[in-house]
PDB file of C-alpha atoms in Angstrom:
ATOM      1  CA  UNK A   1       0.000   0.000   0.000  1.00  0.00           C
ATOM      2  CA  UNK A   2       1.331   3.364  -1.035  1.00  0.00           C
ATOM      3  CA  UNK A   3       2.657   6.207   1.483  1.00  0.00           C
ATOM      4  CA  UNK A   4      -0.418   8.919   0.628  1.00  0.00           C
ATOM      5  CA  UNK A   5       2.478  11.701   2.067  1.00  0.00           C
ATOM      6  CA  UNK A   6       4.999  10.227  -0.373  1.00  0.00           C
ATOM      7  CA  UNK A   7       6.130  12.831  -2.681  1.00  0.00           C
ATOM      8  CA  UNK A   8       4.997  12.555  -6.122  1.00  0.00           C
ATOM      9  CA  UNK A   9       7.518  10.978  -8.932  1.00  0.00           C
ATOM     10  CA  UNK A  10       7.552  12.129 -12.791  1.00  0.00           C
ATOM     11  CA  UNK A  11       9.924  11.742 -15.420  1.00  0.00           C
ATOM     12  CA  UNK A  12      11.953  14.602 -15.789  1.00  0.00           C
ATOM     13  CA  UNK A  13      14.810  14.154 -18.537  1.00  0.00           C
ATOM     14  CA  UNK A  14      14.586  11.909 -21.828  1.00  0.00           C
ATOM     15  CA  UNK A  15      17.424   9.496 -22.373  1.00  0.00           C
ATOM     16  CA  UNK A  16      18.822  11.761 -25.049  1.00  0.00           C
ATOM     17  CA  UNK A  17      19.014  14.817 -22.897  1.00  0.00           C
ATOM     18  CA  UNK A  18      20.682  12.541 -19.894  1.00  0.00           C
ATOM     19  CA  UNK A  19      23.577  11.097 -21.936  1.00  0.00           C
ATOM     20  CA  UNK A  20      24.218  14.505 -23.530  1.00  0.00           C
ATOM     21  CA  UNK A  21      24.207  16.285 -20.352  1.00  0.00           C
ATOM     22  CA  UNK A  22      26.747  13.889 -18.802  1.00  0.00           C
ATOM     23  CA  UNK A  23      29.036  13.795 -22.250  1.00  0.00           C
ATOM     24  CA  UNK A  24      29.117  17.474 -21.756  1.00  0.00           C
ATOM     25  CA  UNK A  25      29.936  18.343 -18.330  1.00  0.00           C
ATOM     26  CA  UNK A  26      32.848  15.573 -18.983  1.00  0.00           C
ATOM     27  CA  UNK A  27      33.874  17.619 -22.324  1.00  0.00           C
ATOM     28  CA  UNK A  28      33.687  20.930 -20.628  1.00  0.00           C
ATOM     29  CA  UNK A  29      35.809  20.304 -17.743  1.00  0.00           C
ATOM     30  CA  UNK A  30      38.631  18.521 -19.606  1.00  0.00           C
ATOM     31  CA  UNK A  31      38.734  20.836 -22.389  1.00  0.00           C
ATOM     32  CA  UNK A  32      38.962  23.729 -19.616  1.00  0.00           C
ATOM     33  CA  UNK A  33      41.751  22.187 -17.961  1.00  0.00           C
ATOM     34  CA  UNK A  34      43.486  21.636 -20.977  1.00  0.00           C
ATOM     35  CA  UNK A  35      42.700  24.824 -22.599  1.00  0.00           C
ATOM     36  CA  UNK A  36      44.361  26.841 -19.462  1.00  0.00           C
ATOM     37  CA  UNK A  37      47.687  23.960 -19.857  1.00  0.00           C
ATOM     38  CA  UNK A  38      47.519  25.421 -23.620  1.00  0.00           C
ATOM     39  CA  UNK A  39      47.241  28.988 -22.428  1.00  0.00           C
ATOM     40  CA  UNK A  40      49.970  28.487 -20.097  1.00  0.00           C
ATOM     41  CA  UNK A  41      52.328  28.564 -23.443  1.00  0.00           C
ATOM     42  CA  UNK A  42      51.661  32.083 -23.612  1.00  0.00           C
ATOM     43  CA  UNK A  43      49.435  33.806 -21.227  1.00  0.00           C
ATOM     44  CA  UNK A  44      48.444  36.675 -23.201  1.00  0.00           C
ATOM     45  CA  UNK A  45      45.233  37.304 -25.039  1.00  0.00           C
ATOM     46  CA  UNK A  46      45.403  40.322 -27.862  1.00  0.00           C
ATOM     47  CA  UNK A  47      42.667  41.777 -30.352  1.00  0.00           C
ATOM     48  CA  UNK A  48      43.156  41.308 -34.213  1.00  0.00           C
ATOM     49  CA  UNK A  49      44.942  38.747 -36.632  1.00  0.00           C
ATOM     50  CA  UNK A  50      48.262  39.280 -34.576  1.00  0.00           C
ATOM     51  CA  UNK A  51      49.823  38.487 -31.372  1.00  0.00           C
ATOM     52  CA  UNK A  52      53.209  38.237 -30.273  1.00  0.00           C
ATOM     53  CA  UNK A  53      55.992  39.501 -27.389  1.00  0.00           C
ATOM     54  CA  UNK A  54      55.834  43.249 -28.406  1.00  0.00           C
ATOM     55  CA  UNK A  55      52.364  43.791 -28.935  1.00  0.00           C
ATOM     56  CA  UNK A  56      49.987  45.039 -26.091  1.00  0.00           C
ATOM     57  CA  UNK A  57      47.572  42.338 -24.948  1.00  0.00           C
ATOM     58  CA  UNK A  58      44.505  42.843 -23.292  1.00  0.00           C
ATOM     59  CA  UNK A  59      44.952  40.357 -20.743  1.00  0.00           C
ATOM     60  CA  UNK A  60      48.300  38.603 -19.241  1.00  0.00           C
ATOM     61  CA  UNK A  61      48.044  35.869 -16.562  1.00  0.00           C
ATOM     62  CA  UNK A  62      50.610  37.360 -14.420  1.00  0.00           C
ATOM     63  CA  UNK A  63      48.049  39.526 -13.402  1.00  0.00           C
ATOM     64  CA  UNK A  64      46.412  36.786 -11.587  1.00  0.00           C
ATOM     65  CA  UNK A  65      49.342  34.110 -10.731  1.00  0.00           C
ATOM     66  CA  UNK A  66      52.795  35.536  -9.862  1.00  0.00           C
ATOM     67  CA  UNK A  67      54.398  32.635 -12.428  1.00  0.00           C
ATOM     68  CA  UNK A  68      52.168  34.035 -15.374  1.00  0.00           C
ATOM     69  CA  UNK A  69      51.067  30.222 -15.134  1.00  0.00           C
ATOM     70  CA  UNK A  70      47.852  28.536 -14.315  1.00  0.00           C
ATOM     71  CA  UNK A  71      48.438  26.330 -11.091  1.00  0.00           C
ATOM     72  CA  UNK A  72      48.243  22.607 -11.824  1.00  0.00           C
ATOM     73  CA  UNK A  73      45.608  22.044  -9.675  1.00  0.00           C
ATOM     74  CA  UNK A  74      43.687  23.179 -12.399  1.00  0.00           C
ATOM     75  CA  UNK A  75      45.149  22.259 -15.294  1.00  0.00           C
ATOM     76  CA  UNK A  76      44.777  18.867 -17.493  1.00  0.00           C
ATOM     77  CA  UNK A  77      47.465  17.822 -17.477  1.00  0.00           C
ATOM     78  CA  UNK A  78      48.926  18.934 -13.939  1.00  0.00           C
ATOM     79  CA  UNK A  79      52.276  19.474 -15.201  1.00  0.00           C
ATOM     80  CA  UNK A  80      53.352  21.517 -18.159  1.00  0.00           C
ATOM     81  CA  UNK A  81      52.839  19.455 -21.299  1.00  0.00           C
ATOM     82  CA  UNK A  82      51.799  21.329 -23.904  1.00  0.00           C
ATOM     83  CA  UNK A  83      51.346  18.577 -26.413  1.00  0.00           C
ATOM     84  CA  UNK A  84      49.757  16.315 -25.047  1.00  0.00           C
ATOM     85  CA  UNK A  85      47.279  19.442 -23.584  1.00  0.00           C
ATOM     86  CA  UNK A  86      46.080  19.680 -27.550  1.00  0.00           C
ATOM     87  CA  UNK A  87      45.603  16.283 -27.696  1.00  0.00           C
ATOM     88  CA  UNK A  88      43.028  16.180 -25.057  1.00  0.00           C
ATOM     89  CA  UNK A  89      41.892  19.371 -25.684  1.00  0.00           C
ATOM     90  CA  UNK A  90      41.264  18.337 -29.626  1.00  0.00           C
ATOM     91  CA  UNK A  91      39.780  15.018 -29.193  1.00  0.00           C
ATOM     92  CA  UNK A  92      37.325  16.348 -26.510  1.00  0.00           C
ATOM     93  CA  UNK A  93      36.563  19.414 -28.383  1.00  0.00           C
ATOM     94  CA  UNK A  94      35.440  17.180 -31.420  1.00  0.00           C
ATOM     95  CA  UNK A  95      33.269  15.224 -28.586  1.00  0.00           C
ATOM     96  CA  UNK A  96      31.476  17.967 -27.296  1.00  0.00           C
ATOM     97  CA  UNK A  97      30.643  19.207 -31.044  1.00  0.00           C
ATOM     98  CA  UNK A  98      29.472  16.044 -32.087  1.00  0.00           C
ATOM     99  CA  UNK A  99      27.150  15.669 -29.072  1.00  0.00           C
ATOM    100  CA  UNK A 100      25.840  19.146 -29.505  1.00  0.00           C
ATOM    101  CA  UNK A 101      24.777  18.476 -33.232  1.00  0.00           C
ATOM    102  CA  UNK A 102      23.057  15.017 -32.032  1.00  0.00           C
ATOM    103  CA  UNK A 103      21.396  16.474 -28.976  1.00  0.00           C
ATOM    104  CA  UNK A 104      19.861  19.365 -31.446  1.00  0.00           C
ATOM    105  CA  UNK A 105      18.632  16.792 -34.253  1.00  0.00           C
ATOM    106  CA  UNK A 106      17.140  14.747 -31.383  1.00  0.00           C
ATOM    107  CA  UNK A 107      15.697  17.537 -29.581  1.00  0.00           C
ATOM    108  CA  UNK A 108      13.953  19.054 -32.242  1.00  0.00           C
ATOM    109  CA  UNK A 109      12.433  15.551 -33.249  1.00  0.00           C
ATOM    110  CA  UNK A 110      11.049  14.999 -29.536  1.00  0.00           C
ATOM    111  CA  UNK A 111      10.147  18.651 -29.516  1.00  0.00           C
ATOM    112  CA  UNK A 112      12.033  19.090 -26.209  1.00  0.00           C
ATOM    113  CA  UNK A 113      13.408  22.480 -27.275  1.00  0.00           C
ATOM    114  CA  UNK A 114       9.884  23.828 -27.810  1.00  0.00           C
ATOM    115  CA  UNK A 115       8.429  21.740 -25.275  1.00  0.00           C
ATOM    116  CA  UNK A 116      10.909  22.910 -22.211  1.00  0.00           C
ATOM    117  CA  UNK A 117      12.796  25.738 -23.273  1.00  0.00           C
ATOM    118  CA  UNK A 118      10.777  28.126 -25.541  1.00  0.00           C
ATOM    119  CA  UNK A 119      10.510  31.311 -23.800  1.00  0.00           C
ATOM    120  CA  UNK A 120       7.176  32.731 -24.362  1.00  0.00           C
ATOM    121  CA  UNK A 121       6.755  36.614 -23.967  1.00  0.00           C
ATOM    122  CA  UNK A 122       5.065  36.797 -20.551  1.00  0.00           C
ATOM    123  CA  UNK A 123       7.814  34.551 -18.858  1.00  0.00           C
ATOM    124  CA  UNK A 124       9.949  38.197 -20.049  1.00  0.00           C
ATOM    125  CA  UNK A 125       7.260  40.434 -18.345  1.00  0.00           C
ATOM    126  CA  UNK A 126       8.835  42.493 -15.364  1.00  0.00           C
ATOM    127  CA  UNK A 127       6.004  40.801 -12.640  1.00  0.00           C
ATOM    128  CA  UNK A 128       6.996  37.470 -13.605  1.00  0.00           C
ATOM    129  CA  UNK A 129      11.066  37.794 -13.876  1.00  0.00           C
ATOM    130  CA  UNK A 130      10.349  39.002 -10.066  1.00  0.00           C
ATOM    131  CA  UNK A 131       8.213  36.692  -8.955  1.00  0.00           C
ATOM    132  CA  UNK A 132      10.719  34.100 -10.398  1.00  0.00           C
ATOM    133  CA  UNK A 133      13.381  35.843  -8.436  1.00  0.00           C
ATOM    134  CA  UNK A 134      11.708  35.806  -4.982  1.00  0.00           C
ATOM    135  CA  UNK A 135      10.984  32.703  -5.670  1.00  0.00           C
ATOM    136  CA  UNK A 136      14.401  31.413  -6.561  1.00  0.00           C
ATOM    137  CA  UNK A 137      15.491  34.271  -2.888  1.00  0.00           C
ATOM    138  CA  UNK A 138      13.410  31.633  -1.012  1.00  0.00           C
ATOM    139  CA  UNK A 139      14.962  28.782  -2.580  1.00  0.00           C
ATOM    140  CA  UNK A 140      11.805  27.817  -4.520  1.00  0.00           C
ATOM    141  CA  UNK A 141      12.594  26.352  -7.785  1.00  0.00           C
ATOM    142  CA  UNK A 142       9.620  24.900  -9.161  1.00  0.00           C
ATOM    143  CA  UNK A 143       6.506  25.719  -9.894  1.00  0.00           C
ATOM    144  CA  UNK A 144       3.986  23.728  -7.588  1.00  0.00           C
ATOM    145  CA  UNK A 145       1.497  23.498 -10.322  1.00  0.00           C
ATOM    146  CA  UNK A 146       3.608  22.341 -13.063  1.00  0.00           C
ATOM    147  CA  UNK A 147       7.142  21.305 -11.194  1.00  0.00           C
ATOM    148  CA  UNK A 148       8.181  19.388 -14.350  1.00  0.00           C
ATOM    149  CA  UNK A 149       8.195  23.012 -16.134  1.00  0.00           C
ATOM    150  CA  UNK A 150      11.444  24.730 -16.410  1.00  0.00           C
ATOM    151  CA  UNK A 151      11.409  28.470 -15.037  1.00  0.00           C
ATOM    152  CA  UNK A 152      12.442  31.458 -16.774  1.00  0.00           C
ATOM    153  CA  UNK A 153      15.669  31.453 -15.798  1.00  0.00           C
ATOM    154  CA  UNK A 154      16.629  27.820 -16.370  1.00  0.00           C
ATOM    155  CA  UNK A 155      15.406  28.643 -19.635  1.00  0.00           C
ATOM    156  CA  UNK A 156      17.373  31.850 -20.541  1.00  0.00           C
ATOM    157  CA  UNK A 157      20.820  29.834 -18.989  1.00  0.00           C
ATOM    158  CA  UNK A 158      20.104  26.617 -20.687  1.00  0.00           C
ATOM    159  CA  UNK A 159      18.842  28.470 -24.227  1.00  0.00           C
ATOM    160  CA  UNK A 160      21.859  30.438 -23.646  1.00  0.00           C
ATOM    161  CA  UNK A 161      24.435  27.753 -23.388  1.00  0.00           C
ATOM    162  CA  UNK A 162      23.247  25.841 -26.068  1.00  0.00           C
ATOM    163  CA  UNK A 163      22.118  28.291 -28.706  1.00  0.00           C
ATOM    164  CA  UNK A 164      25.304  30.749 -27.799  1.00  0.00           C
ATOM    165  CA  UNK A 165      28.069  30.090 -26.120  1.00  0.00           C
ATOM    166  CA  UNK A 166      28.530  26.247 -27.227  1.00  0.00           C
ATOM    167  CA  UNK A 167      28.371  26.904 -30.802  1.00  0.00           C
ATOM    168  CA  UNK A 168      30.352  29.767 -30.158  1.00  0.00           C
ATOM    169  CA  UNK A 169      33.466  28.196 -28.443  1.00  0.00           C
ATOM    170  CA  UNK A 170      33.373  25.299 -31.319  1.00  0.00           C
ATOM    171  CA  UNK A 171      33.691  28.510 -34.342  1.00  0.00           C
ATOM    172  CA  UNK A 172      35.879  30.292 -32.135  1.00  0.00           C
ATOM    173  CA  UNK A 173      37.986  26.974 -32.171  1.00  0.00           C
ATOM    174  CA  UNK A 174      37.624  26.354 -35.466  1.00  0.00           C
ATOM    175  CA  UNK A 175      39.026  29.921 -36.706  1.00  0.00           C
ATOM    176  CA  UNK A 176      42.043  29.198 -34.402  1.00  0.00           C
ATOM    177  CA  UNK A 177      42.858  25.974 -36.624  1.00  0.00           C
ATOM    178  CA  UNK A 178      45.070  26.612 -39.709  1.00  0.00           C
ATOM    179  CA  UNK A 179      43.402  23.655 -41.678  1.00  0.00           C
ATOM    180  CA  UNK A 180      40.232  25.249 -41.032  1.00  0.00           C
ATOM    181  CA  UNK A 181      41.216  28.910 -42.166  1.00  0.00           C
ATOM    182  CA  UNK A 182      42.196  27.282 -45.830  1.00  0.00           C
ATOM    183  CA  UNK A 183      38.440  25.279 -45.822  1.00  0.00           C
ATOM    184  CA  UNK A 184      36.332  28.415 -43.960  1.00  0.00           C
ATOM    185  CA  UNK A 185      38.137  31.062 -44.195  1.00  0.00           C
ATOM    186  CA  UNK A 186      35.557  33.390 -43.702  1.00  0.00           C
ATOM    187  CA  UNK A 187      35.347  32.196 -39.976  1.00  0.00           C
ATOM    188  CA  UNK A 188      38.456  34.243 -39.442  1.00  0.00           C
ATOM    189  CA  UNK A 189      36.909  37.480 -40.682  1.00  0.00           C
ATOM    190  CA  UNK A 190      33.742  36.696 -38.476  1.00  0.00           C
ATOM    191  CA  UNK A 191      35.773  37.354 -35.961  1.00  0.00           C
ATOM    192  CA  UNK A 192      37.990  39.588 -36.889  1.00  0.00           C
ATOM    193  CA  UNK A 193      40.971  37.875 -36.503  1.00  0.00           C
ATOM    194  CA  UNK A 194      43.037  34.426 -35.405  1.00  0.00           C
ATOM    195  CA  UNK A 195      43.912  36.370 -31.869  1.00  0.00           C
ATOM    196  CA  UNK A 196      40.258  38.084 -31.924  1.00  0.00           C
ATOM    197  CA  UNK A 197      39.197  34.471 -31.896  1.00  0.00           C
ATOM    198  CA  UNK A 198      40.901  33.329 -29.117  1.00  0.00           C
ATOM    199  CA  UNK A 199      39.996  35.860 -27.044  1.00  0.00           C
ATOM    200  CA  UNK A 200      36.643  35.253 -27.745  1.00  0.00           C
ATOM    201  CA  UNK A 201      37.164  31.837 -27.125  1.00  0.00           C
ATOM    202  CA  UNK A 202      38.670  32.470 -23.406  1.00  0.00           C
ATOM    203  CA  UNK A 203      36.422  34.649 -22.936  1.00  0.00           C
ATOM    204  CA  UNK A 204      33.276  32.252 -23.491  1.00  0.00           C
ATOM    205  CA  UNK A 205      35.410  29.705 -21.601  1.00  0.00           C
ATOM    206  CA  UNK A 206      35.086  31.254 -18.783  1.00  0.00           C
ATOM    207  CA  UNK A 207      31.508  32.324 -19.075  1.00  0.00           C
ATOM    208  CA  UNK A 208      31.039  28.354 -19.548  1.00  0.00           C
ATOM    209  CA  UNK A 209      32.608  28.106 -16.327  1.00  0.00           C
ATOM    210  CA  UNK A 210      30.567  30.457 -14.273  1.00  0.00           C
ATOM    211  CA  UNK A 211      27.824  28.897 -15.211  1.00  0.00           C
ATOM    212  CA  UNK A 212      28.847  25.699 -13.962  1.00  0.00           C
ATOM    213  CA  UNK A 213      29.731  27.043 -10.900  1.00  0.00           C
ATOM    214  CA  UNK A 214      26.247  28.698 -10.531  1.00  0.00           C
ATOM    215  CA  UNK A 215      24.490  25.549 -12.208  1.00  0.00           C
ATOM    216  CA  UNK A 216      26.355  23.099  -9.200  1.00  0.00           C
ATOM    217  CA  UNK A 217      25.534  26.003  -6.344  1.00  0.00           C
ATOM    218  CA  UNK A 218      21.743  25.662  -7.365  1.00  0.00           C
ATOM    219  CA  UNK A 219      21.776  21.633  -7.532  1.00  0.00           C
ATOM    220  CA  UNK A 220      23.172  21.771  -3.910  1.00  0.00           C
ATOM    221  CA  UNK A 221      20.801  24.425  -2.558  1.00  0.00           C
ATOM    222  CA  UNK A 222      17.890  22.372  -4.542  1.00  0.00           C
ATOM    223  CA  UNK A 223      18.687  19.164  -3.165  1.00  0.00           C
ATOM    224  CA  UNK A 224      21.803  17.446  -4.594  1.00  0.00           C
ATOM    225  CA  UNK A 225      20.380  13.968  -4.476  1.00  0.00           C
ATOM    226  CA  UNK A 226      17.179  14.460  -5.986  1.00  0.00           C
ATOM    227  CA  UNK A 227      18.541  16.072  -8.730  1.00  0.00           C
ATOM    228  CA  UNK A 228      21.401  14.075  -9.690  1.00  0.00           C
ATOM    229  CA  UNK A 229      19.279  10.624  -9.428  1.00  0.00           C
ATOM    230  CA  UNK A 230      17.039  12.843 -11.971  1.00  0.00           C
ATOM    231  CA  UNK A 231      19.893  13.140 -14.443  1.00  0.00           C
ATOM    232  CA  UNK A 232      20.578   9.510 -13.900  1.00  0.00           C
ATOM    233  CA  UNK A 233      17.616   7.690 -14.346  1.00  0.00           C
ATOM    234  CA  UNK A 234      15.185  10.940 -15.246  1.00  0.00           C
ATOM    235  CA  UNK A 235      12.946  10.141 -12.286  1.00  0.00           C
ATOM    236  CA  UNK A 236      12.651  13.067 -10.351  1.00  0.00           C
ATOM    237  CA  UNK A 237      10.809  13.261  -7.155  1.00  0.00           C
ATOM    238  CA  UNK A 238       8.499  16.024  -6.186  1.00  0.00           C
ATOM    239  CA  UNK A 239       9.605  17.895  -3.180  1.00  0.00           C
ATOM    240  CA  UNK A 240       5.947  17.195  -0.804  1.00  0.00           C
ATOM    241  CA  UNK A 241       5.199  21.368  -0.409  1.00  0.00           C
ATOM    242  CA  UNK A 242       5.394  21.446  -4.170  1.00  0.00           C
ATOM    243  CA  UNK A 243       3.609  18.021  -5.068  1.00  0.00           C
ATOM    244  CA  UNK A 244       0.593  19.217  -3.038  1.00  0.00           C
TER     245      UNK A 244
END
């Protein structure tokens, strides 16, 4: 006989958005660590087709670590090795674009993009970004009355991500690749540049990694073991205050 004050249990993720969302977060953080080993062999960032010694970068890593060198503590690998940091960082780099283009096809065939994350216009309305904020003050995360629904801004981060900055770390990338510049190489005026493009590619690096940051801060504060075991197995269980 069933527990009446069990919490309710619904099916939260498909299979396709599970196995992309772990691929991912694996991709992410290697190509991270290795991407900061590869800046490590010159920890300047510059504007425009050029970048060497003499000219005046925007951004130098001695400005944050006294050795002008990312500590290996958060580097793949820990120890400076910059070849085999572009091996890792190439083969998970083709990973994560490879599981982005699947996870698209397959989410526009289950209609999960305009299922879960279309943003309608009212979810933009002042009231409801508010009312989404208090909610999200008093560590409410759901709506009681459809708890399966994403809010507004799971929506904006998530639409964000994957519409913006993941496609625009892989062309980023792909304009810093010589191979690619004699195939595409209108990528490199896109961006205005081979250094343009990796400072564009830092730059969304590390937006990629705030987010994480924020995304693991709100799993915790939501309930850590509820929501992994949701990614897992896509059962997700209805906290009782918000199943009633």
């Amino acid at each position: 006989m069933s527990d009446p004050e069990a919490p309710a249990v619904i099916r939260r993720h498909a299979l396709a958005t599970r196995l992309w969302h772990w691929t991912t977060a694996v991709s992410v953080i290697v190509l991270l660590g290795s991407g900061l080993m590869i800046l490590n062999a010159h920890g300047q960032l510059y504007w425009g087709e050029y970048g060497a010694n003499y000219d005046q970068p925007w951004f130098k890593l001695i400005w944050l670590f006294d050795t002008a060198r990312v500590p290996g503590w958060l580097t793949i690998p820990s120890t400076y090795n910059l070849a085999l940091a572009r091996r890792w960082h190439l083969f998970f780099a083709l990973v994560l674009g490879f599981a982005l283009l699947i996870y698209m096809v397959v989410s526009l065939l289950n209609r999960h993009f305009q299922r879960d994350l279309r943003i309608r216009a009212k979810e933009l309305a002042r009231g409801h970004l508010l009312a989404d904020l208090k909610a999200h003050l008093a560590l409410r995360f759901h709506d009681p009355e459809n708890p399966r629904a994403y809010n507004i801004f799971q929506k904006l981060s998530y639409a964000g991500v994957i519409f913006v900055l993941l496609p625009l770390i892989i062309f980023t990338g792909l304009a810093m690749s010589p191979g690619m510049n004699a195939a595409w190489p209108w990528l490199l005026d896109i961006f205005g540049g081979r250094q343009s493009a990796r400072s564009v590619h830092f730059i969304v690096a590390m937006l990629l990694a705030l987010f994480i940051i924020v995304h693991l801060a709100l799993v915790i504060l939501a309930g850590p073991l509820n929501e992994v075991r949701s990614m897992l197995t896509g059962q997700w269980r209805v906290p009782p205050e918000e199943g009633e």
